[in-house]
Tab-separated table of C-alpha atoms in Angstrom:
chain	number	residue	atom	x	y	z
P	453	MET	CA	139.307	96.123	92.352
P	454	LYS	CA	137.707	96.680	95.722
P	455	GLN	CA	133.956	96.092	95.730
P	456	VAL	CA	131.559	98.948	96.372
P	457	SER	CA	130.212	98.825	99.916
P	458	LYS	CA	126.534	98.182	100.462
P	459	ASP	CA	126.458	100.954	103.088
P	460	PHE	CA	125.471	104.437	101.974
P	461	ARG	CA	126.571	107.847	103.152
P	462	VAL	CA	123.763	110.366	102.689
P	463	LEU	CA	124.575	114.059	102.221
P	464	PRO	CA	121.331	115.977	102.874
P	465	THR	CA	122.686	119.546	102.875
P	466	VAL	CA	125.121	121.699	100.938
P	467	THR	CA	127.228	122.032	104.086
P	468	ASP	CA	127.437	118.244	104.345
P	469	TYR	CA	128.637	118.129	100.744
P	470	THR	CA	131.378	120.727	101.254
P	471	ARG	CA	132.567	118.897	104.371
P	472	PHE	CA	132.685	115.661	102.414
P	473	CYS	CA	134.820	117.358	99.737
P	474	GLY	CA	137.061	119.080	102.291
P	475	CYS	CA	135.989	122.506	101.014
P	476	PRO	CA	135.177	125.716	102.914
P	477	ALA	CA	131.672	126.184	104.291
P	478	PRO	CA	129.212	127.517	101.691
P	479	ALA	CA	128.516	131.245	101.477
P	480	HIS	CA	124.851	130.476	100.768
P	481	PRO	CA	122.845	127.911	102.774
P	482	LEU	CA	121.353	126.288	99.667
P	483	LEU	CA	124.127	126.627	97.085
P	484	THR	CA	127.882	126.441	96.724
P	485	ILE	CA	130.351	126.896	93.886
P	486	ILE	CA	133.583	124.939	94.210
P	487	ASP	CA	136.766	125.747	92.304
P	488	LEU	CA	138.212	122.277	91.865
P	489	THR	CA	141.785	123.545	91.624
P	490	GLU	CA	141.426	124.458	95.301
P	491	THR	CA	140.786	120.804	96.171
P	492	ARG	CA	144.249	119.720	95.041
P	493	GLY	CA	146.031	118.140	97.967
P	494	GLN	CA	142.858	118.007	100.044
P	495	ALA	CA	142.283	114.894	102.086
P	496	ARG	CA	139.541	112.825	100.507
P	497	PRO	CA	137.449	109.879	101.655
P	498	THR	CA	138.908	106.523	100.682
P	499	GLY	CA	137.235	103.305	99.681
P	500	LEU	CA	134.101	102.788	97.661
P	501	THR	CA	131.357	103.537	100.162
P	502	PRO	CA	128.496	104.875	98.015
P	503	VAL	CA	127.576	108.512	98.589
P	504	VAL	CA	124.014	109.751	98.095
P	505	PRO	CA	123.701	113.553	97.949
P	506	GLN	CA	120.144	114.841	98.276
P	507	LEU	CA	121.266	117.693	96.040
P	508	TYR	CA	121.649	118.738	92.432
P	509	SER	CA	125.170	119.086	91.085
P	510	ILE	CA	126.651	120.324	87.824
P	511	TRP	CA	130.347	119.810	87.266
P	512	LEU	CA	133.108	120.397	84.782
P	513	LYS	CA	136.045	118.216	85.788
P	514	LYS	CA	139.381	117.865	84.032
P	515	GLY	CA	142.671	116.214	84.888
P	516	LEU	CA	141.170	113.814	87.403
P	517	LYS	CA	143.290	110.658	87.512
P	518	GLY	CA	141.326	107.589	88.461
P	519	ASN	CA	137.655	106.718	88.439
P	520	ILE	CA	134.461	107.888	90.043
P	521	HIS	CA	131.594	105.414	89.992
P	522	TYR	CA	128.122	106.774	89.273
P	523	GLY	CA	125.412	104.167	89.687
P	524	ARG	CA	126.586	101.109	87.752
P	525	GLN	CA	129.020	103.059	85.575
P	526	SER	CA	132.652	104.031	86.034
P	527	TYR	CA	134.090	107.116	84.385
P	528	ASP	CA	137.590	108.496	83.882
P	529	PHE	CA	137.598	112.303	83.995
P	530	GLY	CA	140.907	112.775	82.202
P	531	GLU	CA	139.061	114.733	79.513
P	532	GLY	CA	136.958	117.808	80.190
P	533	VAL	CA	133.290	116.903	80.312
P	534	LEU	CA	130.171	118.469	81.749
P	535	GLY	CA	128.068	116.221	83.928
P	536	PHE	CA	124.927	116.405	86.011
P	537	GLN	CA	123.613	114.627	89.065
P	538	ALA	CA	120.103	114.756	90.518
P	539	PRO	CA	119.138	114.293	94.182
P	540	GLY	CA	119.284	110.682	95.304
P	541	GLN	CA	121.746	109.474	92.655
P	542	VAL	CA	124.659	107.413	93.949
P	543	PHE	CA	128.390	107.813	93.399
P	544	ALA	CA	131.498	106.244	94.906
P	545	ILE	CA	135.143	107.339	94.813
P	546	ASP	CA	137.795	104.909	93.632
P	547	GLU	CA	140.593	104.552	96.174
P	548	THR	CA	143.163	105.197	93.408
P	549	LEU	CA	141.740	108.660	92.652
P	550	ASP	CA	144.438	111.323	92.224
P	551	LEU	CA	143.390	114.975	92.656
P	552	SER	CA	146.851	116.474	92.123
P	553	GLU	CA	146.043	117.870	88.655
P	554	ILE	CA	142.297	118.357	88.886
P	555	SER	CA	140.733	121.534	87.493
P	556	GLY	CA	137.279	122.802	86.667
P	557	TRP	CA	134.340	123.646	88.870
P	558	MET	CA	131.318	122.215	90.602
P	559	LEU	CA	127.971	123.859	91.281
P	560	VAL	CA	125.949	122.179	94.033
P	561	PHE	CA	122.499	123.294	95.144
P	562	HIS	CA	119.623	122.071	97.266
P	563	PRO	CA	116.200	121.524	95.628
P	564	ASP	CA	114.750	124.022	98.115
P	565	LEU	CA	116.673	126.758	96.294
P	566	LEU	CA	114.160	126.411	93.459
P	567	THR	CA	111.022	126.411	95.599
P	568	LYS	CA	108.397	128.894	94.335
P	569	TYR	CA	110.338	129.427	91.099
P	570	PRO	CA	109.284	128.052	87.683
P	571	LEU	CA	112.720	126.420	87.441
P	572	ALA	CA	111.630	123.880	90.091
P	573	LYS	CA	109.321	122.338	87.495
P	574	LYS	CA	111.440	123.142	84.457
P	575	ILE	CA	114.501	121.331	85.799
P	576	LEU	CA	112.532	118.080	85.825
P	577	SER	CA	112.303	118.294	82.028
P	578	TYR	CA	116.090	118.291	81.645
P	579	SER	CA	116.594	114.588	81.065
P	580	PHE	CA	120.387	114.900	81.139
P	581	PHE	CA	120.124	114.843	84.938
P	582	SER	CA	119.155	111.174	84.579
P	583	TYR	CA	121.864	110.240	82.064
P	584	ASP	CA	124.446	107.660	82.922
P	585	VAL	CA	127.793	109.331	83.505
P	586	HIS	CA	129.378	107.874	80.352
P	587	GLU	CA	126.895	110.053	78.477
P	588	ALA	CA	128.328	113.264	79.908
P	589	LEU	CA	128.536	116.245	77.576
P	590	HIS	CA	131.827	116.671	75.734
P	591	LEU	CA	132.332	120.398	75.266
P	592	SER	CA	134.062	122.283	72.497
P	593	ALA	CA	136.493	125.007	73.580
P	594	LYS	CA	133.919	127.688	72.734
P	595	GLU	CA	131.156	125.910	74.640
P	596	GLU	CA	133.395	125.484	77.654
P	597	ALA	CA	134.263	129.197	77.543
P	598	VAL	CA	130.558	130.120	77.474
P	599	LEU	CA	129.794	128.018	80.538
P	600	ASP	CA	132.904	129.218	82.358
P	601	GLY	CA	131.765	132.805	81.776
P	602	LEU	CA	128.293	132.073	83.110
P	603	LEU	CA	129.781	130.357	86.134
P	604	ARG	CA	132.073	133.326	86.851
P	605	ASN	CA	129.090	135.679	86.844
P	606	MET	CA	127.195	133.337	89.102
P	607	LYS	CA	130.138	133.058	91.477
P	608	ALA	CA	130.439	136.855	91.667
P	609	GLU	CA	126.799	137.033	92.769
P	610	TYR	CA	127.235	134.073	95.122
P	611	GLU	CA	130.087	135.849	96.911
P	612	GLN	CA	128.027	138.998	97.495
P	613	PRO	CA	126.260	139.474	100.849
P	614	ILE	CA	122.773	137.957	100.670
P	615	ASP	CA	119.998	140.501	100.136
P	616	ALA	CA	116.388	140.509	98.942
P	617	PHE	CA	117.469	140.035	95.315
P	618	SER	CA	120.190	137.407	95.738
P	619	GLN	CA	118.062	134.350	95.145
P	620	ASP	CA	116.248	135.853	92.148
P	621	VAL	CA	119.575	136.660	90.485
P	622	LEU	CA	121.099	133.258	91.262
P	623	ILE	CA	118.040	131.423	89.951
P	624	SER	CA	118.032	133.427	86.714
P	625	GLN	CA	121.734	132.704	86.198
P	626	LEU	CA	121.228	129.011	86.930
P	627	ASP	CA	118.310	128.928	84.501
P	628	LEU	CA	120.508	130.447	81.795
P	629	LEU	CA	123.334	127.978	82.454
P	630	LEU	CA	120.937	125.030	82.163
P	631	SER	CA	119.464	126.439	78.958
P	632	TYR	CA	122.929	126.568	77.409
P	633	ALA	CA	123.669	123.046	78.621
P	634	ASN	CA	120.449	121.864	76.993
P	635	ARG	CA	121.455	123.564	73.733
P	636	PHE	CA	124.907	121.974	73.818
P	637	TYR	CA	123.459	118.513	74.475
P	638	HIS	CA	121.200	118.787	71.450
P	639	ARG	CA	124.101	120.116	69.396
P	640	GLN	CA	126.112	117.066	70.447
P	641	PHE	CA	123.384	114.777	69.105
P	642	LEU	CA	123.525	116.592	65.760
P	643	THR	CA	127.315	116.846	65.426
P	644	ARG	CA	128.171	113.324	66.562
P	645	ARG	CA	126.337	111.912	63.567
P	646	THR	CA	128.249	108.675	63.077
P	647	PRO	CA	127.987	107.179	66.592
P	648	GLU	CA	124.409	108.377	67.062
P	649	HIS	CA	123.288	107.027	63.698
P	650	ASP	CA	124.992	103.750	64.559
P	651	LEU	CA	123.001	103.671	67.793
P	652	LEU	CA	119.826	104.374	65.816
P	653	SER	CA	120.582	101.493	63.442
P	654	ARG	CA	121.207	99.130	66.331
P	655	PHE	CA	117.964	100.203	67.999
P	656	GLU	CA	116.008	99.603	64.801
P	657	GLY	CA	117.626	96.182	64.430
P	658	LEU	CA	116.739	95.213	67.988
P	659	LEU	CA	113.180	96.422	67.487
P	660	THR	CA	112.796	94.360	64.318
P	661	SER	CA	114.221	91.266	66.007
P	662	TYR	CA	111.956	91.715	69.006
P	663	PHE	CA	108.801	91.555	66.919
P	664	ALA	CA	110.144	88.858	64.600
P	665	ALA	CA	109.834	86.293	67.392
P	666	GLU	CA	106.946	83.891	66.840
P	667	ASP	CA	106.186	83.284	70.500
P	668	ALA	CA	104.370	85.662	72.824
P	669	ARG	CA	106.680	88.145	74.529
P	670	PRO	CA	106.200	90.807	77.206
P	671	LEU	CA	105.349	94.293	76.028
P	672	PRO	CA	108.567	95.991	74.915
P	673	THR	CA	109.803	98.655	77.301
P	674	VAL	CA	112.121	101.615	76.932
P	675	GLN	CA	114.280	100.180	79.715
P	676	HIS	CA	114.705	96.889	77.840
P	677	PHE	CA	116.142	98.570	74.743
P	678	ALA	CA	118.220	101.064	76.725
P	679	ASP	CA	119.822	98.189	78.637
P	680	ALA	CA	120.481	96.290	75.412
P	681	LEU	CA	122.195	99.358	73.933
P	682	HIS	CA	124.080	100.190	77.163
P	683	VAL	CA	122.646	103.691	77.456
P	684	SER	CA	120.164	105.280	79.828
P	685	PRO	CA	116.469	105.509	78.856
P	686	ALA	CA	116.625	109.314	78.870
P	687	TYR	CA	119.651	109.421	76.577
P	688	LEU	CA	118.087	106.940	74.148
P	689	SER	CA	114.860	108.944	73.936
P	690	ASP	CA	116.686	112.240	73.429
P	691	MET	CA	118.889	110.722	70.729
P	692	LEU	CA	115.897	109.256	68.882
P	693	ARG	CA	113.917	112.484	69.185
P	694	SER	CA	116.863	114.441	67.801
P	695	LEU	CA	117.361	112.135	64.807
P	696	THR	CA	113.794	110.999	64.090
P	697	GLY	CA	111.470	113.429	65.857
P	698	GLN	CA	110.045	110.624	68.009
P	699	THR	CA	110.861	109.343	71.488
P	700	THR	CA	111.635	105.709	72.255
P	701	GLN	CA	108.101	105.163	73.544
P	702	GLN	CA	106.642	106.549	70.330
P	703	HIS	CA	108.843	104.186	68.309
P	704	LEU	CA	107.661	101.261	70.433
P	705	HIS	CA	104.014	102.212	69.992
P	706	HIS	CA	104.463	102.534	66.236
P	707	ALA	CA	106.122	99.112	66.032
P	708	LEU	CA	103.393	97.581	68.203
P	709	ILE	CA	100.637	98.957	65.994
P	710	GLU	CA	102.351	97.798	62.803
P	711	GLN	CA	102.809	94.312	64.238
P	712	ALA	CA	99.196	94.335	65.411
P	713	LYS	CA	98.017	95.196	61.896
P	714	HIS	CA	100.093	92.320	60.546
P	715	LEU	CA	98.544	89.853	63.005
P	716	LEU	CA	95.019	91.098	62.346
P	717	LEU	CA	95.344	90.880	58.562
P	718	SER	CA	97.546	87.831	58.034
P	719	THR	CA	96.476	85.440	60.792
P	720	SER	CA	93.231	84.033	62.123
P	721	LEU	CA	94.035	85.093	65.680
P	722	THR	CA	91.177	86.705	67.544
P	723	VAL	CA	91.661	90.238	68.826
P	724	ASN	CA	92.262	88.878	72.319
P	725	GLU	CA	94.780	86.331	71.038
P	726	ALA	CA	96.602	89.029	69.078
P	727	ALA	CA	96.722	91.181	72.202
P	728	PHE	CA	98.262	88.350	74.227
P	729	ARG	CA	100.753	87.588	71.429
P	730	LEU	CA	101.880	91.218	71.507
P	731	GLY	CA	102.384	91.108	75.272
P	732	PHE	CA	99.249	92.827	76.543
P	733	GLU	CA	98.002	91.326	79.782
P	734	TYR	CA	94.576	92.878	79.303
P	735	PRO	CA	93.068	92.997	75.778
P	736	GLN	CA	91.150	96.186	76.547
P	737	TYR	CA	94.470	98.046	76.881
P	738	PHE	CA	95.453	96.789	73.436
P	739	THR	CA	92.134	97.969	71.991
P	740	ARG	CA	92.527	101.371	73.635
P	741	LEU	CA	96.063	101.886	72.290
P	742	PHE	CA	95.167	100.637	68.808
P	743	LYS	CA	92.170	102.959	68.550
P	744	SER	CA	94.154	105.940	69.847
P	745	LYS	CA	96.736	105.425	67.093
P	746	THR	CA	94.520	104.398	64.156
P	747	GLY	CA	91.077	105.777	64.957
P	748	LEU	CA	89.615	102.258	64.718
P	749	THR	CA	89.249	99.356	67.099
P	750	PRO	CA	91.211	96.226	66.092
P	751	ALA	CA	87.983	94.489	65.052
P	752	ALA	CA	86.851	97.475	62.987
P	753	PHE	CA	90.276	97.709	61.341
P	754	ARG	CA	90.184	94.024	60.367
P	755	PHE	CA	86.679	94.418	58.958
P	756	SER	CA	87.557	97.617	57.053
P	757	VAL	CA	90.199	95.948	54.883
P	758	GLN	CA	88.427	92.675	54.187
């Protein structure tokens, strides 16, 4: 397969994005809604030059033959999935991509659309914008119908002449669409019990193995375990929160504290030596974390159980 080019094509505006896709100019300067059936037969860029939109996008793509590369991942859109992309994320189009049977829609908007609205801050809490593409949301027929209906209403407003209320209405509709997407993501975590519980078991096994090592190791990070499990950090944390009520970082802190208690009670290591064994570069950070989780300093904890 042809290698992805190291050059990047940046798309700073919605107009740049529609030109890239071969679509009509947007009806709104900060937002466009693209019916993907209308892109059938359109000329498309070839090769694997990475594209970097400085825009948000939400897409439901079906019947796309070939691959699109998002970051380090490659995804086949033969099945209908809902995906998200945040400003600055990279994608590249496989030269074998076939648009002849594509369907679905794409909503693309500039971050400035959200300026002065609460959604500008709220959207940052939607971690699915940072998911790897292979973690896209697989929709049921009913869920897809709900989102299609919301998109139709949004498109009807988008096609109206812009007036003093246009942006307020569009933002409220976008907010509602994202709220439903968030609901469906959490529903997916609950309904896909077998694969998610398998991922949980693998995470717990990796965590146990990490602390079973006798030698000093760096502090465990969310990124380390996400990479080992081949998922994004955001997806791993959302999955763990859904199944256990705790994020990945909370699991790591709990495991660190339990291992610290073990070292303090079953070895003659000093507090500083225990901190270094656990991966802390500065013992005072270890003491601060331990006290925040147990209410005692490491030394006081050791003394309290002697």
